[in-house]
Amino acid sequence: MTESSTRLYRGRFAPSPTGPLHFGSLLAATASYLQAKQQQGQWLLRIEDLDPPREVPGAAEAFLYTLEAFGFEWDGEVCWQSRRLDHYEAILDELLQQGLAYRCACSRKAITQQAEQLGLQAGIYRGHCRSRHISAHQQHAVRLLTEGARIRFVDAVQGEIQQDLDREVGDFVLRRADGFIAYQLAVVVDDAAHGITEVVRGSDLLDSTPRQIFLQQQLGYARPDYLHLPVAVNPQGQKLSKQSFAAAISPADALHSLWQALNFLGQQAPVELLDGGRDDLWRWAREHWQAQAIPRKLAIPYPSESPSNEH
Ligand code: GLU
Ligand code: ZN
């Protein structure tokens, strides 16, 4: 037996409470859940509440309620990132002390100008402050040094991905100048702390994955497997507008939404399941789930292209 066939599978769902749970998040919840269940693994729930200005009061509680109403059962306690700030700060200190991260005092405007001068795409930060020794007393962001970092990995659905971090992303932020811990740091620390063996999530985060893998390497963490769900595109192959993909899901339509999510994920859930109950649908899904059937792209306009509420 190989090591991977004996280790416990651990997956997770990690929504940010910046609005109601929408169809895109239901896809991520459903796929990560069924992957874990099929492998007799665990499925953890983590609330990524690290960006208070973008958070909607009550959204996290509504997630828990909605997930329960849909029939999801998570293992253990819910993890709230906002309660783990000391832990993230300790890891930042370590990275700073080892010279793997550094303080940056550049303004947004300065960063834009630097990129222009170097002929780089806007937003790419090429290490202006790497050797400036910015004092901790000055307002600063903390950035990870990415010099020479080239990352390659194989995603279970999207295939081989390569990124030259230095050139395509630059030294990215681990703690923002306003003091908030960046998603990239918290997600890597928590996936490792919880022993996550496979990350299943939407392809909107595919571009972040090389950053996360590099940070894992710098911290000496194991790399989980990755499975990025398809991007939703309309029949012309254009990315579905965020607005239409972001329509809220409602517990009142749980059965239908779940059925639709399964079919989006390439699982051929028979239409008769719509006449039964939620539990029968889950039973079918657990028995028939096939990650190999997940398409790389979703060419279906859903929900209808009518504008949803802004949030
Ligand atoms: N919190 C992120 C989001 O809601 C997802 C993080 C992840 O799955 O890595 O977009
Ligand atoms: Zn700087």
Short mmCIF file of C-alpha atoms and ligand atoms in Angstrom, two decimals:
data_model
loop_
_atom_site.label_atom_id
_atom_site.label_comp_id
_atom_site.label_asym_id
_atom_site.label_seq_id
_atom_site.Cartn_x
_atom_site.Cartn_y
_atom_site.Cartn_z
CA MET A 1 0.00 0.00 0.00
CA THR A 2 1.25 3.44 -0.81
CA GLU A 3 1.38 6.15 1.78
CA SER A 4 -1.31 8.19 0.08
CA SER A 5 -3.80 5.35 0.17
CA THR A 6 -3.49 5.04 3.95
CA ARG A 7 -3.56 8.70 4.93
CA LEU A 8 -6.79 10.25 6.08
CA TYR A 9 -8.43 12.41 3.46
CA ARG A 10 -9.24 15.87 4.76
CA GLY A 11 -11.07 18.44 2.70
CA ARG A 12 -12.59 21.77 3.54
CA PHE A 13 -14.98 24.47 2.49
CA ALA A 14 -13.78 27.98 3.26
CA PRO A 15 -16.26 30.72 2.37
CA SER A 16 -15.72 34.42 3.04
CA PRO A 17 -18.71 36.11 4.69
CA THR A 18 -18.90 38.93 2.18
CA GLY A 19 -22.43 38.13 1.00
CA PRO A 20 -24.96 35.30 0.86
CA LEU A 21 -23.98 31.83 -0.24
CA HIS A 22 -24.35 31.75 -4.02
CA PHE A 23 -24.44 29.10 -6.69
CA GLY A 24 -20.67 29.25 -7.22
CA SER A 25 -20.11 28.55 -3.53
CA LEU A 26 -22.64 25.73 -3.62
CA LEU A 27 -20.55 24.07 -6.35
CA ALA A 28 -17.42 24.33 -4.21
CA ALA A 29 -19.24 23.08 -1.10
CA THR A 30 -20.82 20.15 -2.95
CA ALA A 31 -17.69 19.01 -4.76
CA SER A 32 -15.41 19.29 -1.73
CA TYR A 33 -18.00 17.49 0.42
CA LEU A 34 -18.53 14.58 -1.95
CA GLN A 35 -14.81 14.14 -2.51
CA ALA A 36 -14.32 13.83 1.25
CA LYS A 37 -17.30 11.56 1.81
CA GLN A 38 -16.37 9.24 -1.00
CA GLN A 39 -12.96 8.69 0.54
CA GLN A 40 -14.31 8.23 4.05
CA GLY A 41 -12.51 11.41 4.91
CA GLN A 42 -13.33 14.49 6.91
CA TRP A 43 -14.81 17.73 5.70
CA LEU A 44 -14.03 20.88 7.65
CA LEU A 45 -15.74 24.22 7.57
CA ARG A 46 -13.69 27.39 7.86
CA ILE A 47 -15.05 30.91 7.85
CA GLU A 48 -12.53 33.24 6.24
CA ASP A 49 -13.49 36.39 8.11
CA LEU A 50 -10.28 38.36 7.84
CA ASP A 51 -11.52 41.37 5.92
CA PRO A 52 -14.00 43.20 8.16
CA PRO A 53 -14.55 46.12 5.76
CA ARG A 54 -15.88 43.70 3.12
CA GLU A 55 -17.91 41.57 5.50
CA VAL A 56 -21.68 41.59 5.69
CA PRO A 57 -23.01 41.33 9.24
CA GLY A 58 -24.78 38.03 9.80
CA ALA A 59 -23.43 36.46 6.59
CA ALA A 60 -21.35 33.83 8.40
CA GLU A 61 -24.28 32.74 10.57
CA ALA A 62 -26.42 32.57 7.43
CA PHE A 63 -23.79 30.27 5.82
CA LEU A 64 -24.03 27.83 8.70
CA TYR A 65 -27.80 27.87 8.59
CA THR A 66 -27.94 27.45 4.81
CA LEU A 67 -25.36 24.66 4.72
CA GLU A 68 -27.26 22.79 7.39
CA ALA A 69 -30.53 23.25 5.56
CA PHE A 70 -28.89 21.82 2.43
CA GLY A 71 -27.84 18.75 4.43
CA PHE A 72 -24.08 19.32 4.69
CA GLU A 73 -22.48 17.83 7.80
CA TRP A 74 -19.07 19.13 8.77
CA ASP A 75 -16.58 17.48 11.08
CA GLY A 76 -15.45 19.16 14.27
CA GLU A 77 -15.80 22.78 15.23
CA VAL A 78 -16.16 25.55 12.68
CA CYS A 79 -12.85 27.43 12.31
CA TRP A 80 -13.09 31.22 12.43
CA GLN A 81 -9.99 32.86 11.02
CA SER A 82 -10.61 36.06 12.94
CA ARG A 83 -9.81 34.11 16.13
CA ARG A 84 -6.40 33.02 14.87
CA LEU A 85 -4.71 36.35 14.31
CA ASP A 86 -1.95 35.72 16.89
CA HIS A 87 -1.06 32.56 15.09
CA TYR A 88 -0.73 34.30 11.70
CA GLU A 89 1.32 37.10 13.28
CA ALA A 90 3.73 34.57 14.79
CA ILE A 91 4.29 33.02 11.38
CA LEU A 92 4.80 36.42 9.78
CA ASP A 93 7.48 37.19 12.39
CA GLU A 94 9.22 33.95 11.55
CA LEU A 95 9.24 34.75 7.84
CA LEU A 96 10.57 38.26 8.54
CA GLN A 97 13.29 36.96 10.82
CA GLN A 98 14.42 34.44 8.24
CA GLY A 99 14.60 37.14 5.60
CA LEU A 100 11.96 35.39 3.49
CA ALA A 101 9.57 38.32 3.84
CA TYR A 102 10.17 42.05 4.19
CA ARG A 103 8.41 45.29 5.01
CA CYS A 104 7.25 47.51 2.17
CA ALA A 105 6.26 51.14 2.62
CA CYS A 106 5.34 51.93 -0.99
CA SER A 107 2.08 53.70 -1.65
CA ARG A 108 -0.31 52.35 -4.23
CA LYS A 109 0.69 55.19 -6.53
CA ALA A 110 4.40 54.44 -6.13
CA ILE A 111 3.78 50.78 -6.96
CA THR A 112 1.97 51.75 -10.15
CA GLN A 113 4.82 54.06 -11.14
CA GLN A 114 7.48 51.44 -10.43
CA ALA A 115 5.63 48.91 -12.56
CA GLU A 116 5.35 51.43 -15.40
CA GLN A 117 9.06 52.25 -15.25
CA LEU A 118 9.96 48.57 -15.35
CA GLY A 119 7.49 47.89 -18.14
CA LEU A 120 5.49 45.50 -15.95
CA GLN A 121 1.78 44.92 -15.84
CA ALA A 122 0.03 47.14 -13.29
CA GLY A 123 0.07 45.75 -9.79
CA ILE A 124 3.16 43.57 -10.19
CA TYR A 125 5.57 44.44 -7.41
CA ARG A 126 9.21 43.92 -8.22
CA GLY A 127 10.80 44.28 -4.84
CA HIS A 128 11.48 48.01 -4.51
CA CYS A 129 11.71 47.67 -0.70
CA ARG A 130 13.61 44.38 -0.62
CA SER A 131 16.74 46.01 0.73
CA ARG A 132 15.33 49.23 2.14
CA HIS A 133 15.03 47.96 5.74
CA ILE A 134 11.76 49.70 6.49
CA SER A 135 11.27 50.20 10.22
CA ALA A 136 8.48 48.33 11.97
CA HIS A 137 7.28 51.69 13.33
CA GLN A 138 6.50 53.05 9.91
CA GLN A 139 3.22 52.07 8.26
CA HIS A 140 4.04 49.09 6.06
CA ALA A 141 2.79 46.00 4.32
CA VAL A 142 4.66 42.69 4.59
CA ARG A 143 5.59 41.01 1.33
CA LEU A 144 6.99 37.59 0.49
CA LEU A 145 10.20 37.52 -1.48
CA THR A 146 9.55 35.62 -4.72
CA GLU A 147 12.91 35.96 -6.43
CA GLY A 148 13.43 33.10 -8.85
CA ALA A 149 10.26 31.28 -7.78
CA ARG A 150 8.87 29.07 -10.53
CA ILE A 151 5.95 26.87 -9.61
CA ARG A 152 4.52 23.93 -11.47
CA PHE A 153 1.70 21.66 -10.37
CA VAL A 154 -0.93 19.39 -11.85
CA ASP A 155 -4.52 20.20 -11.01
CA ALA A 156 -6.96 17.28 -11.01
CA VAL A 157 -9.31 19.07 -13.39
CA GLN A 158 -7.41 21.98 -14.94
CA GLY A 159 -4.26 19.99 -15.73
CA GLU A 160 -0.72 21.31 -15.65
CA ILE A 161 -0.24 24.85 -14.40
CA GLN A 162 3.00 26.81 -14.39
CA GLN A 163 3.73 30.23 -13.08
CA ASP A 164 6.83 32.32 -12.84
CA LEU A 165 5.94 34.16 -9.65
CA ASP A 166 8.68 36.73 -9.81
CA ARG A 167 7.68 37.86 -13.29
CA GLU A 168 3.92 37.25 -13.32
CA VAL A 169 2.93 38.17 -9.76
CA GLY A 170 5.86 39.78 -7.98
CA ASP A 171 6.46 39.89 -4.23
CA PHE A 172 2.93 39.51 -2.89
CA VAL A 173 1.36 40.83 0.27
CA LEU A 174 1.05 38.72 3.42
CA ARG A 175 -0.16 41.50 5.67
CA ARG A 176 -1.72 44.62 4.25
CA ALA A 177 -0.66 48.14 5.19
CA ASP A 178 -3.98 48.55 7.03
CA GLY A 179 -2.92 45.68 9.28
CA PHE A 180 -5.20 42.96 7.91
CA ILE A 181 -3.73 39.51 7.29
CA ALA A 182 -3.88 38.60 3.61
CA TYR A 183 -5.93 35.64 2.40
CA GLN A 184 -2.80 34.01 0.89
CA LEU A 185 -1.08 33.71 4.26
CA ALA A 186 -4.10 32.61 6.28
CA VAL A 187 -5.21 29.98 3.78
CA VAL A 188 -1.77 28.36 3.65
CA VAL A 189 -1.34 28.38 7.42
CA ASP A 190 -4.78 26.92 8.03
CA ASP A 191 -4.71 24.28 5.31
CA ALA A 192 -1.48 23.04 6.89
CA ALA A 193 -2.69 23.37 10.49
CA HIS A 194 -5.78 21.32 9.69
CA GLY A 195 -3.94 18.69 7.69
CA ILE A 196 -5.92 19.35 4.51
CA THR A 197 -4.93 16.74 1.91
CA GLU A 198 -6.90 18.12 -1.04
CA VAL A 199 -8.14 21.62 -1.78
CA VAL A 200 -11.32 21.67 -3.89
CA ARG A 201 -12.53 25.14 -4.85
CA GLY A 202 -13.50 27.40 -7.71
CA SER A 203 -11.17 28.26 -10.56
CA ASP A 204 -11.29 31.91 -9.61
CA LEU A 205 -8.57 30.87 -7.15
CA LEU A 206 -6.45 28.91 -9.63
CA ASP A 207 -4.26 31.92 -10.15
CA SER A 208 -3.56 32.15 -6.41
CA THR A 209 -2.46 28.54 -6.11
CA PRO A 210 1.18 29.00 -7.22
CA ARG A 211 1.52 31.71 -4.56
CA GLN A 212 0.16 29.34 -1.97
CA ILE A 213 2.41 26.49 -3.05
CA PHE A 214 5.46 28.73 -2.89
CA LEU A 215 4.54 29.94 0.58
CA GLN A 216 4.08 26.31 1.67
CA GLN A 217 7.59 25.61 0.43
CA GLN A 218 9.01 28.57 2.32
CA LEU A 219 7.30 27.41 5.51
CA GLY A 220 8.23 23.76 5.05
CA TYR A 221 4.62 22.60 4.81
CA ALA A 222 3.33 19.65 2.80
CA ARG A 223 1.59 20.45 -0.45
CA PRO A 224 -2.05 19.32 -0.65
CA ASP A 225 -3.54 18.09 -3.93
CA TYR A 226 -5.62 20.60 -5.87
CA LEU A 227 -8.86 20.35 -7.75
CA HIS A 228 -10.21 23.56 -9.25
CA LEU A 229 -13.79 23.50 -10.41
CA PRO A 230 -14.69 24.83 -13.83
CA VAL A 231 -15.18 28.46 -14.57
CA ALA A 232 -18.72 29.18 -15.66
CA VAL A 233 -18.91 30.44 -19.24
CA ASN A 234 -21.85 31.32 -21.44
CA PRO A 235 -22.45 29.33 -24.65
CA GLN A 236 -20.12 31.76 -26.49
CA GLY A 237 -17.33 30.74 -24.14
CA GLN A 238 -17.27 34.05 -22.29
CA LYS A 239 -16.87 34.06 -18.56
CA LEU A 240 -20.25 34.27 -16.91
CA SER A 241 -20.74 37.64 -15.30
CA LYS A 242 -20.05 37.61 -11.62
CA GLN A 243 -23.48 39.01 -11.04
CA SER A 244 -25.38 36.14 -12.56
CA PHE A 245 -23.18 33.51 -10.98
CA ALA A 246 -23.52 35.25 -7.65
CA ALA A 247 -27.29 34.90 -7.27
CA ALA A 248 -28.05 33.78 -3.72
CA ILE A 249 -29.22 30.23 -3.08
CA SER A 250 -32.12 29.57 -0.78
CA PRO A 251 -32.81 26.64 1.56
CA ALA A 252 -36.33 26.58 0.14
CA ASP A 253 -34.87 25.41 -3.20
CA ALA A 254 -32.27 23.08 -1.68
CA LEU A 255 -33.30 20.00 -3.62
CA HIS A 256 -33.38 21.71 -6.98
CA SER A 257 -30.19 23.72 -6.44
CA LEU A 258 -28.29 20.64 -5.33
CA TRP A 259 -29.54 18.65 -8.28
CA GLN A 260 -28.46 21.45 -10.57
CA ALA A 261 -25.06 21.71 -8.85
CA LEU A 262 -24.47 17.99 -9.38
CA ASN A 263 -25.29 18.24 -13.06
CA PHE A 264 -23.05 21.27 -13.43
CA LEU A 265 -20.32 19.16 -11.94
CA GLY A 266 -20.76 16.59 -14.69
CA GLN A 267 -22.64 14.06 -12.54
CA GLN A 268 -25.64 12.74 -14.36
CA ALA A 269 -28.21 13.01 -11.59
CA PRO A 270 -31.47 11.59 -12.98
CA VAL A 271 -34.38 13.97 -13.16
CA GLU A 272 -36.53 11.57 -11.10
CA LEU A 273 -34.48 12.54 -8.08
CA LEU A 274 -36.34 15.82 -8.10
CA ASP A 275 -39.50 13.95 -7.08
CA GLY A 276 -37.84 12.53 -3.98
CA GLY A 277 -36.29 14.12 -0.93
CA ARG A 278 -33.01 15.79 -0.17
CA ASP A 279 -31.64 12.75 1.62
CA ASP A 280 -32.28 10.50 -1.38
CA LEU A 281 -30.45 12.97 -3.57
CA TRP A 282 -27.44 12.96 -1.24
CA ARG A 283 -27.49 9.18 -1.09
CA TRP A 284 -27.43 9.03 -4.88
CA ALA A 285 -24.65 11.63 -5.00
CA ARG A 286 -22.46 9.80 -2.50
CA GLU A 287 -22.84 6.55 -4.37
CA HIS A 288 -22.28 7.96 -7.85
CA TRP A 289 -19.83 10.81 -7.33
CA GLN A 290 -17.06 10.81 -9.91
CA ALA A 291 -14.48 13.55 -9.80
CA GLN A 292 -13.24 12.50 -13.27
CA ALA A 293 -16.58 13.60 -14.72
CA ILE A 294 -16.10 17.25 -13.69
CA PRO A 295 -15.72 19.34 -16.85
CA ARG A 296 -12.95 21.89 -17.25
CA LYS A 297 -15.42 24.51 -18.36
CA LEU A 298 -19.11 25.00 -17.77
CA ALA A 299 -20.93 26.20 -20.83
CA ILE A 300 -24.34 26.89 -19.39
CA PRO A 301 -25.95 30.18 -18.55
CA TYR A 302 -27.14 29.80 -14.98
CA PRO A 303 -28.83 31.29 -13.14
CA SER A 304 -30.73 33.29 -15.75
CA GLU A 305 -28.80 36.30 -16.95
CA SER A 306 -31.30 38.63 -15.31
CA PRO A 307 -29.56 41.00 -12.94
CA SER A 308 -29.43 39.91 -9.33
CA ASN A 309 -29.22 42.21 -6.34
CA GLU A 310 -25.92 43.98 -5.95
CA HIS A 311 -23.90 42.96 -2.95
N1 GLU B 1 -12.52 32.27 1.11
C1 GLU B 1 -12.30 32.10 -0.28
C2 GLU B 1 -13.53 32.53 -1.06
O1 GLU B 1 -14.62 32.51 -0.53
C3 GLU B 1 -12.01 30.66 -0.67
C4 GLU B 1 -10.74 30.20 -0.13
C5 GLU B 1 -10.28 28.85 -0.60
O2 GLU B 1 -11.10 27.96 -0.85
O3 GLU B 1 -9.07 28.69 -0.66
O4 GLU B 1 -13.39 32.87 -2.21
ZN ZN B 2 7.84 48.88 -1.29
#
